[in-house]
Short mmCIF file of C-alpha atoms in Angstrom, two decimals:
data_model
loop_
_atom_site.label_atom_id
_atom_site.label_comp_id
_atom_site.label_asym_id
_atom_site.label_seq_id
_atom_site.Cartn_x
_atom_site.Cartn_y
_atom_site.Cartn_z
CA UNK B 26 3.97 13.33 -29.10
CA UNK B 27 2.01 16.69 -29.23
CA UNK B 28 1.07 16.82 -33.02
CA UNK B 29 -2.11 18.54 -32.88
CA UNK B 30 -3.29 16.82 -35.69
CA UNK B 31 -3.22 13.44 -33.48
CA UNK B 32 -4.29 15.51 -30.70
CA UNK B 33 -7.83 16.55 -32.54
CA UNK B 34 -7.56 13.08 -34.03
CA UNK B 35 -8.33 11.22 -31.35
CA UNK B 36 -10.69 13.71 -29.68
CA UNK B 37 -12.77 12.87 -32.73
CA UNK B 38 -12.60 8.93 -32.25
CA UNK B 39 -13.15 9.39 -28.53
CA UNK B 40 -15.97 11.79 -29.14
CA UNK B 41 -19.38 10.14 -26.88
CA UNK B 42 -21.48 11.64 -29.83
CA UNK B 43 -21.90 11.84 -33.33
CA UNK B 44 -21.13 13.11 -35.47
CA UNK B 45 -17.73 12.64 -35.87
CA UNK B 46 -15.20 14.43 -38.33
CA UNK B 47 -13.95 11.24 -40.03
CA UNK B 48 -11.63 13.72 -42.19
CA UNK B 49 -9.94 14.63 -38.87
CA UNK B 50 -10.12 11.17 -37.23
CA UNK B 51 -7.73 9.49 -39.81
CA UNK B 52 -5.72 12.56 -41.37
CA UNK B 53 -2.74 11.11 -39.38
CA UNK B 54 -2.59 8.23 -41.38
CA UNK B 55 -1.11 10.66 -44.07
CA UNK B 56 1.73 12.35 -41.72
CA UNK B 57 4.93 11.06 -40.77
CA UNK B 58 4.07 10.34 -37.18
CA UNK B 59 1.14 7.73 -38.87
CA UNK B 60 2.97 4.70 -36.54
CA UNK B 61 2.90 6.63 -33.72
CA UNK B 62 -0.58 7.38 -34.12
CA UNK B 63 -1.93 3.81 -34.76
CA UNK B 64 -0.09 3.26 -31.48
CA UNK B 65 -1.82 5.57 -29.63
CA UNK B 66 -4.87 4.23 -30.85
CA UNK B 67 -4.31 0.95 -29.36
CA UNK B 68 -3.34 2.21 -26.48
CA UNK B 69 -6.84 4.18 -25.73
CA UNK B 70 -8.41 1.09 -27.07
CA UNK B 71 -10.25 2.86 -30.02
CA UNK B 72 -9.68 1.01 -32.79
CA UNK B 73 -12.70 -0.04 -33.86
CA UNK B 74 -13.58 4.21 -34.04
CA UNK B 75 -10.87 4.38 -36.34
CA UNK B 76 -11.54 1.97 -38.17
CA UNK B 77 -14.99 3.04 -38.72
CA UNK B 78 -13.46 6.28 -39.68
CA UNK B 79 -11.79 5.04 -42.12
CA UNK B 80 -14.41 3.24 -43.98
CA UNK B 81 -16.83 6.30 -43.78
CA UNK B 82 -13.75 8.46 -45.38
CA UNK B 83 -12.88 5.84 -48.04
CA UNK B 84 -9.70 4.97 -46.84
CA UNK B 85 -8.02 1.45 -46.79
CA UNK B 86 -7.74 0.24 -43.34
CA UNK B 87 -4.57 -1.28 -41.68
CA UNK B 88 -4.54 -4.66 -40.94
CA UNK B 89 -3.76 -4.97 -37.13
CA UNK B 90 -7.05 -2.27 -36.81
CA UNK B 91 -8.71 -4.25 -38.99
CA UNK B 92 -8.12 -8.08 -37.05
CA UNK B 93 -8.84 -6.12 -33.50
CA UNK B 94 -12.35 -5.03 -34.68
CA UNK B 95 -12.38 -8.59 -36.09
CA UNK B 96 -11.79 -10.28 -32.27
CA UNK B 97 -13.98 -7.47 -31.00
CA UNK B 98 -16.77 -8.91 -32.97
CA UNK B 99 -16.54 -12.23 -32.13
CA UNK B 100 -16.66 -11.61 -28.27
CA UNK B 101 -19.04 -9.63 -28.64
CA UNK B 102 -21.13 -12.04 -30.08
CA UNK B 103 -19.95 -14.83 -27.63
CA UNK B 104 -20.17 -12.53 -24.94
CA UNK B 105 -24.55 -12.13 -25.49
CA UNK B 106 -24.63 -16.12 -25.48
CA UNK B 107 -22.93 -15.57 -21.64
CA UNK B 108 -24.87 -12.99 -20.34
CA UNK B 109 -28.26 -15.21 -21.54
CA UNK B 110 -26.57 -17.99 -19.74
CA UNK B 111 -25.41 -16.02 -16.07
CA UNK B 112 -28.23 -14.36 -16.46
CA UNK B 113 -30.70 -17.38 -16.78
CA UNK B 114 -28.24 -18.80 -13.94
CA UNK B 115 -28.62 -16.11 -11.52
CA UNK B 116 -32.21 -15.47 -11.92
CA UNK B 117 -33.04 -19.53 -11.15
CA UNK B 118 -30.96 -18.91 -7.83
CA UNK B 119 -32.51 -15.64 -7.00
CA UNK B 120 -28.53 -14.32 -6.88
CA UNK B 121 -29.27 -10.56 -7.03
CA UNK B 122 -26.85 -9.26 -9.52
CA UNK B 123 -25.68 -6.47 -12.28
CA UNK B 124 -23.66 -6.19 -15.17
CA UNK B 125 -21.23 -3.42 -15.11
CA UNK B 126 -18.94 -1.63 -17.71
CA UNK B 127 -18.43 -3.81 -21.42
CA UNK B 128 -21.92 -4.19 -22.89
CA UNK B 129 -24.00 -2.07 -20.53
CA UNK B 130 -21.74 1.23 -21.32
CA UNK B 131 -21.82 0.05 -25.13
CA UNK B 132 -25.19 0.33 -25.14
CA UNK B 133 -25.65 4.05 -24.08
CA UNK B 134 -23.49 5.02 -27.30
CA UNK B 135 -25.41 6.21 -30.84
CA UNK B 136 -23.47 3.31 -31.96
CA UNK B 137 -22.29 0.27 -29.52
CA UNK B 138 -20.73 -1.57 -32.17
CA UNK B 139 -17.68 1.32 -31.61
CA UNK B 140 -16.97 -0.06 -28.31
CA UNK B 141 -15.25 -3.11 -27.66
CA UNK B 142 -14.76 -5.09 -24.39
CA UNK B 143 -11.94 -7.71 -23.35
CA UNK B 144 -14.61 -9.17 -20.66
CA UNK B 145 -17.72 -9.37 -18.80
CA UNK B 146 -18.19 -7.49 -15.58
CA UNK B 147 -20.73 -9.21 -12.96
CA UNK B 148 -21.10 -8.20 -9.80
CA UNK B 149 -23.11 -10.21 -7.13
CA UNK B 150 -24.41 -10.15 -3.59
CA UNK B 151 -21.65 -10.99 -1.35
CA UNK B 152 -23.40 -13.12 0.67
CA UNK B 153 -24.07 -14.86 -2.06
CA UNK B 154 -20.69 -15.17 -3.92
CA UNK B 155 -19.81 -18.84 -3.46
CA UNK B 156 -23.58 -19.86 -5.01
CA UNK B 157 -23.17 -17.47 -7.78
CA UNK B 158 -19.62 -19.68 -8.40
CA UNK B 159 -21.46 -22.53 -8.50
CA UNK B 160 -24.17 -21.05 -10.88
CA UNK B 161 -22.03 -20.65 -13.80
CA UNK B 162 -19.96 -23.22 -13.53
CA UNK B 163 -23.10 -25.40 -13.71
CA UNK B 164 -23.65 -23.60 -17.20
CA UNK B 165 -20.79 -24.63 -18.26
CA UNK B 166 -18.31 -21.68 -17.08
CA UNK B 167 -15.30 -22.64 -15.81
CA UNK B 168 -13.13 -21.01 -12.50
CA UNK B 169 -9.88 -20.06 -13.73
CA UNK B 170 -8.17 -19.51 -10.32
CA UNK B 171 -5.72 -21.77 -8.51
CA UNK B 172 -3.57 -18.39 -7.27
CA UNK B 173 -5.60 -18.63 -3.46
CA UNK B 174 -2.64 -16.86 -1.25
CA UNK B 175 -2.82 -13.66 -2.72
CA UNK B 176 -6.36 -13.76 -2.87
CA UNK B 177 -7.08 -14.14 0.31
CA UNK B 178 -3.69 -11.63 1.58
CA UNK B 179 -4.87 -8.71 -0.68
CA UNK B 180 -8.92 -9.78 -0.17
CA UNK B 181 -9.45 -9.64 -3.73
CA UNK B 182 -13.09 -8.05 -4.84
CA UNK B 183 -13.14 -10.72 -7.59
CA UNK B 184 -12.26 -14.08 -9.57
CA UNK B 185 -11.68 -14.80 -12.87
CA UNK B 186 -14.16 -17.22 -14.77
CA UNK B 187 -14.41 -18.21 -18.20
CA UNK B 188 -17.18 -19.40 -20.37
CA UNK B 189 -17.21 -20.14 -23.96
CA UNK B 190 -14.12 -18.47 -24.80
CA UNK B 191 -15.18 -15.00 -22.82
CA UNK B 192 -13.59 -13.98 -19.76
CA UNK B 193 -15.45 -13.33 -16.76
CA UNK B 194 -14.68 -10.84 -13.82
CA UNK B 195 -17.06 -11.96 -11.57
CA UNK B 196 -17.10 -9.14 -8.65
CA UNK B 197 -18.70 -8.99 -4.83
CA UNK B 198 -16.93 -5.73 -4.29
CA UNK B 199 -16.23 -3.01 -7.53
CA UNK B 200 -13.20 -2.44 -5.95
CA UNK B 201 -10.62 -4.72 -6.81
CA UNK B 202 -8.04 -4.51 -3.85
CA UNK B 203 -8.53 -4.60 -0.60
CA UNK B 204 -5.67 -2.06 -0.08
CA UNK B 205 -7.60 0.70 -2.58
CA UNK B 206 -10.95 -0.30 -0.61
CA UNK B 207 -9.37 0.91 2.70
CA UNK B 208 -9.61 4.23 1.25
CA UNK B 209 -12.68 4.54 -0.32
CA UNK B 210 -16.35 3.43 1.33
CA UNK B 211 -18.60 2.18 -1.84
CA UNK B 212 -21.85 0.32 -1.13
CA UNK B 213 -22.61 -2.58 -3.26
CA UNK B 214 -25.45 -3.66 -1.15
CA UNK B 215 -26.66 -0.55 -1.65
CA UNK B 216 -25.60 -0.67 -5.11
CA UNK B 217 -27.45 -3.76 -6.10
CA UNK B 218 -30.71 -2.33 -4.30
CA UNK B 219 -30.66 0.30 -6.68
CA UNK B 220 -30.02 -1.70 -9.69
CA UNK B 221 -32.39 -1.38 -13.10
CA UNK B 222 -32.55 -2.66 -15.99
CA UNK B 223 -30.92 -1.64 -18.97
CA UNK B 224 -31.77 -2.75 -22.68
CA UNK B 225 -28.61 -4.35 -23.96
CA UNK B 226 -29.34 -5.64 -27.77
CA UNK B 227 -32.40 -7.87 -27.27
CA UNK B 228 -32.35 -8.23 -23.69
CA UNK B 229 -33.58 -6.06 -20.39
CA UNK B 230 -30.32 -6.49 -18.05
CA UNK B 231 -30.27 -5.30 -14.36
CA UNK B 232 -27.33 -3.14 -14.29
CA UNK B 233 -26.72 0.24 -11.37
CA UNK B 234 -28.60 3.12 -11.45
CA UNK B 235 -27.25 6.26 -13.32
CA UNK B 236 -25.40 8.15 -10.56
CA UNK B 237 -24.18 4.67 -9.83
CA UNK B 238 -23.00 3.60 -12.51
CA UNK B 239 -21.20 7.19 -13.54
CA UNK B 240 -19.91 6.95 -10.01
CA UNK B 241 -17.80 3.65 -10.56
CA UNK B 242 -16.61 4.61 -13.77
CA UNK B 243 -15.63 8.23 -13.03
CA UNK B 244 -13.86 6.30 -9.85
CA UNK B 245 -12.26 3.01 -11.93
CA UNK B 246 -10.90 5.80 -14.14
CA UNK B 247 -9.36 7.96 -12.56
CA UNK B 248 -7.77 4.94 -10.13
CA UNK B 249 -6.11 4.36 -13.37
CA UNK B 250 -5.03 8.18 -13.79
CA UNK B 251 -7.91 9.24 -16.35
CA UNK B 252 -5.58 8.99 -19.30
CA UNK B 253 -7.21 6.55 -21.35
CA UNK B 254 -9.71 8.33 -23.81
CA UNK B 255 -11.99 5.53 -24.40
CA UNK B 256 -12.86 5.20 -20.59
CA UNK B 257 -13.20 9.36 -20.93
CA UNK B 258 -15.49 8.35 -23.36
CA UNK B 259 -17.76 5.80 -21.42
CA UNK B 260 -18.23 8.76 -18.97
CA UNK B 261 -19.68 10.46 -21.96
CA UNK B 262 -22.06 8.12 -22.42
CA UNK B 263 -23.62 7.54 -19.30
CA UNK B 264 -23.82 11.66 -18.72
CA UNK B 265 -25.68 11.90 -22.32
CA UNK B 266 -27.52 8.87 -22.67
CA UNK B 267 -28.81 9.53 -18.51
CA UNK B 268 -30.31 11.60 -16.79
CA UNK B 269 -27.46 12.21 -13.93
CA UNK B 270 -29.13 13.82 -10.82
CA UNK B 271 -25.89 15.74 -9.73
CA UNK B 272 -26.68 16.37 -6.21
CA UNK B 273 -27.69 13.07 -5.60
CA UNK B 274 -23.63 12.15 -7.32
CA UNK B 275 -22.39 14.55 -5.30
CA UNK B 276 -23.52 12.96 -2.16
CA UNK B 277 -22.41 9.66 -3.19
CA UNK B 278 -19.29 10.54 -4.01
CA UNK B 279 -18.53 12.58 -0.85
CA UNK B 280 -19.98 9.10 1.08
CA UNK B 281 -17.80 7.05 -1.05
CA UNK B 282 -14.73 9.01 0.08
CA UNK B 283 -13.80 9.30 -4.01
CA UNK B 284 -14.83 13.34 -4.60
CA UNK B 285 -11.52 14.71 -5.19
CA UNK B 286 -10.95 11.96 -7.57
CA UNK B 287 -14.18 11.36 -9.59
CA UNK B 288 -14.16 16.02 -9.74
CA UNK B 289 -10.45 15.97 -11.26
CA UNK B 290 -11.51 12.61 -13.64
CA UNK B 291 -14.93 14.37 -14.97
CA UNK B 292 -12.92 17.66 -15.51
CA UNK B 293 -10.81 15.59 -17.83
CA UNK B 294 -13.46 13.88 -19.36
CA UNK B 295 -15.03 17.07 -20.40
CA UNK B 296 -11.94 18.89 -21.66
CA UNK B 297 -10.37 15.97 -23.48
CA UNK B 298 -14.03 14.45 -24.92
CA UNK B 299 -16.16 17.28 -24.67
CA UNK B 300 -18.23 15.63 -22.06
CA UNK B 301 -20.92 18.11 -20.79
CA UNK B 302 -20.32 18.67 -16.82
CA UNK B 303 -21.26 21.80 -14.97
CA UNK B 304 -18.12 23.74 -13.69
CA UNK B 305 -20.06 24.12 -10.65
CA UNK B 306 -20.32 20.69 -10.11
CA UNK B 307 -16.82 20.16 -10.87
CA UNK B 308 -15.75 22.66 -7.91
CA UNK B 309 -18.24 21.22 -5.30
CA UNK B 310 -16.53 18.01 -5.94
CA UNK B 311 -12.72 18.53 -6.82
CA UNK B 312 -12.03 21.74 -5.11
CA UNK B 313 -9.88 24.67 -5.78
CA UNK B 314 -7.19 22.11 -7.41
CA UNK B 315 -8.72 22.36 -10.76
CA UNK B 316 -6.89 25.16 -12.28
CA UNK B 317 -3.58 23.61 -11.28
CA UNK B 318 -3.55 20.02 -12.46
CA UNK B 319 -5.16 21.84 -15.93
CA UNK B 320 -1.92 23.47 -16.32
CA UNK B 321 -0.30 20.35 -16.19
CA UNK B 322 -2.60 18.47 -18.59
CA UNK B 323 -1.05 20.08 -21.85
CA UNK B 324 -3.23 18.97 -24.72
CA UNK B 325 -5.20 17.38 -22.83
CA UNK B 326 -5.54 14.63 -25.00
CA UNK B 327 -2.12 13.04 -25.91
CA UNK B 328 0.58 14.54 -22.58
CA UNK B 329 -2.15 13.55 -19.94
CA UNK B 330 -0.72 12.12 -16.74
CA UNK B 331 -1.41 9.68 -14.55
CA UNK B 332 -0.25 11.21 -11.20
CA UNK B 333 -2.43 14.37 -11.93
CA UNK B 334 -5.50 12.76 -11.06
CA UNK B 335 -4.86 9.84 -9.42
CA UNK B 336 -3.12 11.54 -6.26
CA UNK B 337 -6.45 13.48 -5.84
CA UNK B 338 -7.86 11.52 -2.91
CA UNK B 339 -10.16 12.67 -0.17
CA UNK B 340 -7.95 13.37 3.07
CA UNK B 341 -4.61 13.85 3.82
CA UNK B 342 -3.82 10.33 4.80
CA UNK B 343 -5.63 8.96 1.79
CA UNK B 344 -3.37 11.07 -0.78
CA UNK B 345 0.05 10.02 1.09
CA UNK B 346 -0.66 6.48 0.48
CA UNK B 347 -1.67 6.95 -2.85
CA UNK B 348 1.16 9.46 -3.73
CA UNK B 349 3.72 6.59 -1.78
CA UNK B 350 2.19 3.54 -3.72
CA UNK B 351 2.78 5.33 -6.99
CA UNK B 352 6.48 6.77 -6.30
CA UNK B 353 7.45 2.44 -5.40
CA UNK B 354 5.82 1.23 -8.42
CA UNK B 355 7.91 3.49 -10.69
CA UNK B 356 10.80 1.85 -8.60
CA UNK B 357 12.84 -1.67 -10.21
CA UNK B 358 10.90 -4.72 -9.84
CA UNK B 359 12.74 -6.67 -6.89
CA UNK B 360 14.28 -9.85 -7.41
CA UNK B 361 11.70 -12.46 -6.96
CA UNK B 362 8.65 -10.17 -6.57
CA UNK B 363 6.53 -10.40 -9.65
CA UNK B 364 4.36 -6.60 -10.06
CA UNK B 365 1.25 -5.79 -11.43
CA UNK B 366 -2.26 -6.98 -10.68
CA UNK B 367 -3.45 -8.78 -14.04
CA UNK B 368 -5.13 -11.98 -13.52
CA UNK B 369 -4.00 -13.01 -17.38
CA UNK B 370 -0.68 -11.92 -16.80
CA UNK B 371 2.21 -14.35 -15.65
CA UNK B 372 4.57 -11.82 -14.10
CA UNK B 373 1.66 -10.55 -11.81
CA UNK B 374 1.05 -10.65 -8.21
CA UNK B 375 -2.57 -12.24 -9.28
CA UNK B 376 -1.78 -14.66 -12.01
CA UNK B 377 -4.81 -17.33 -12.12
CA UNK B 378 -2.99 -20.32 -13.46
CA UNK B 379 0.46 -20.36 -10.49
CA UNK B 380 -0.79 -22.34 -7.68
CA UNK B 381 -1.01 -21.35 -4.33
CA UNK B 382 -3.22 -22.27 -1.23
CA UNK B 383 -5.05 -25.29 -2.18
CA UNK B 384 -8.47 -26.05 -2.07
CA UNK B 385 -8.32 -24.84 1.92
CA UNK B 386 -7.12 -21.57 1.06
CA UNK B 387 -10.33 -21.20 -1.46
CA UNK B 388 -12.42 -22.11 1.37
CA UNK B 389 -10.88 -19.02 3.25
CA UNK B 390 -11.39 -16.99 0.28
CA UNK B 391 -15.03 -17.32 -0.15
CA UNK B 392 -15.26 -17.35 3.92
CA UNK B 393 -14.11 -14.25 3.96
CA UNK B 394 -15.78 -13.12 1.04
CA UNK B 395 -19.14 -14.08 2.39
CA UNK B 396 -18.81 -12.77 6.19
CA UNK B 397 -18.42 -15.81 7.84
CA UNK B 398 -14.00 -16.28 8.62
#
């Protein structure tokens, strides 16, 4: 779909700034490709932009937009009671930790309310993961997981928790697989030593630095293939509502082994959004390789691709494995093999509730998790 009346549609709703051209942001609604268009909404998660839209342009709003925003609401308030309660948690056990993504992103927007969040990201020390476990569950979270073989084959960076109806990722590593961490080097040691705190509503809330945090989501993007506007959009935020010192990314991203990617995922960001990112600093970090995988972008907006960013790793070997892990995954599912890496989901490698492993095999986990298997 390449109407470019979607097209400039959505670059409204995904816009990081105001203000926004509400009379542009819902004219689709009036066109015959109107389905299509909701669709693609939901799929760059921006419904509750549209349906903000729509109330500033005086327009009725359609009811699946309007129940989303609804949902959205409710977590979010659920979600503050949480982070009082890890945070309170945490603090008691002297767990260093940070929130990351949701709510601390949210806040950087003119208006937070205009981004919703499925979960809560929490990352904690490593050494420390077990104990920071036990700290939530002993404010009444519960651990989801009984899944422990995968786990502990793919050395998952995380476990799902849940607490008063919200779903926590709680992280040691912001890398989920062990397979993706092979080729990339991040520090959350060093992460967490850098750590500040962030106002989030009410509340102070130690979350990563600027060039940290724009670093993980310029990286968690564009692992997904930078197509998804809204997480083009949380870049946005961070690089207006921070003060990025770009040498300082630069370096960290060249250390991380994720420059190729995080260049090639910022480019997007600034052509689809309109983020504001020095060509210069574009170059230094994706290379020559700019111009080409722009020709391939289209729009920009509604044709993007996932392979034109994602296969942008740093090294030759890096980009093979990539380029070879994408090429089987577009393959048939085998019989018997389940795909995908969603915890919720029941056809995925990952799925919390199958059991596997036991109550030993957790014991692995967290050994390994900790440093001491």
């Amino acid at each position: 779909m390449r109407s470019p009346l979607i097209a400039d549609a959505l670059r409204s709703l995904a816009a990081p700034r105001e203000p926004v051209d509400w009379v542009a942001a819902t004219a689709p609604l009036d066109g015959p490709d109107a389905d299509g268009f909701l669709a693609l909404v939901a799929t760059h998660r921006l419904q509750a932009a549209l349906h903000d839209a729509c109330d500033r342009a005086g327009r009725p709003v359609d009811g699946r937009i309007a129940q989303r925003v609804a949902d959205d609401r409710v977590l979010r308030l659920r979600a503050s009671g949480v982070l009082d309660a890890a945070a309170a948690a945490f603090d008691e056990r002297a767990i260093p930790w940070v929130a990351f993504k949701g709510p601390v992103v949210a806040s950087m927007l003119p208006r937070p309310e205009l981004r919703g969040f499925n979960d809560l990201d929490l990352l904690v020390a490593r050494d420390r993961f077990g104990d920071a476990i036990d700290a939530l569950v002993s404010v009444g979270a519960e651990e989801l997981n009984r899944n422990w073989d995968p786990y502990v084959d793919h050395v998952v960076g995380e476990v799902p928790i849940e607490m008063a109806s919200v779903p926590i990722d709680l992280h040691w590593h912001v890398i989920g697989l062990g397979r993706t961490r092979a080729d990339v080097a991040f520090d959350p040691a060093a992460m967490l030593a850098r750590r500040r705190g962030v106002r989030v509503g009410e509340r102070d809330v130690p979350a990563f630095d600027p060039v940290d945090q724009l670093l993980h989501l310029a990286t968690h993007a564009g692992l997904s293939g930078a197509t998804r506007l809204d997480q083009l959009r949380d870049i946005g935020a961070v690089v207006l509502g921070a003060s990025i010192d770009w040498p300082t990314f630069i370096a960290r991203a060249r250390d991380a082994r994720v420059a190729r990617l995080v260049g090639h995922t910022l480019d997007r960001a600034a052509i689809a959004v309109g983020v504001p990112v020095d060509d210069g600093v574009l170059v230094d970090l994706a290379g020559s390789s700019l111009r080409r995988r722009r020709r391939f972008d289209g729009d920009g907006v509604t044709s993007l691709r996932r392979f034109g960013v994602h296969w942008r790793r740093d090294g030759v070997a890096a980009t093979a494995r990539s380029i070879a892990r994408s090429v089987g995954a577009m393959g048939p599912a085998l019989p018997g093999r389940p795909r995908g890496w969603d915890f919720a989901d029941p056809q995925s490698v990952l799925y919390h509730d199958r059991p596997s492993g036991g109550p030993q095999r957790r014991l692995e986990f967290l050994a390994m998790v900790e440093g001491s298997a």
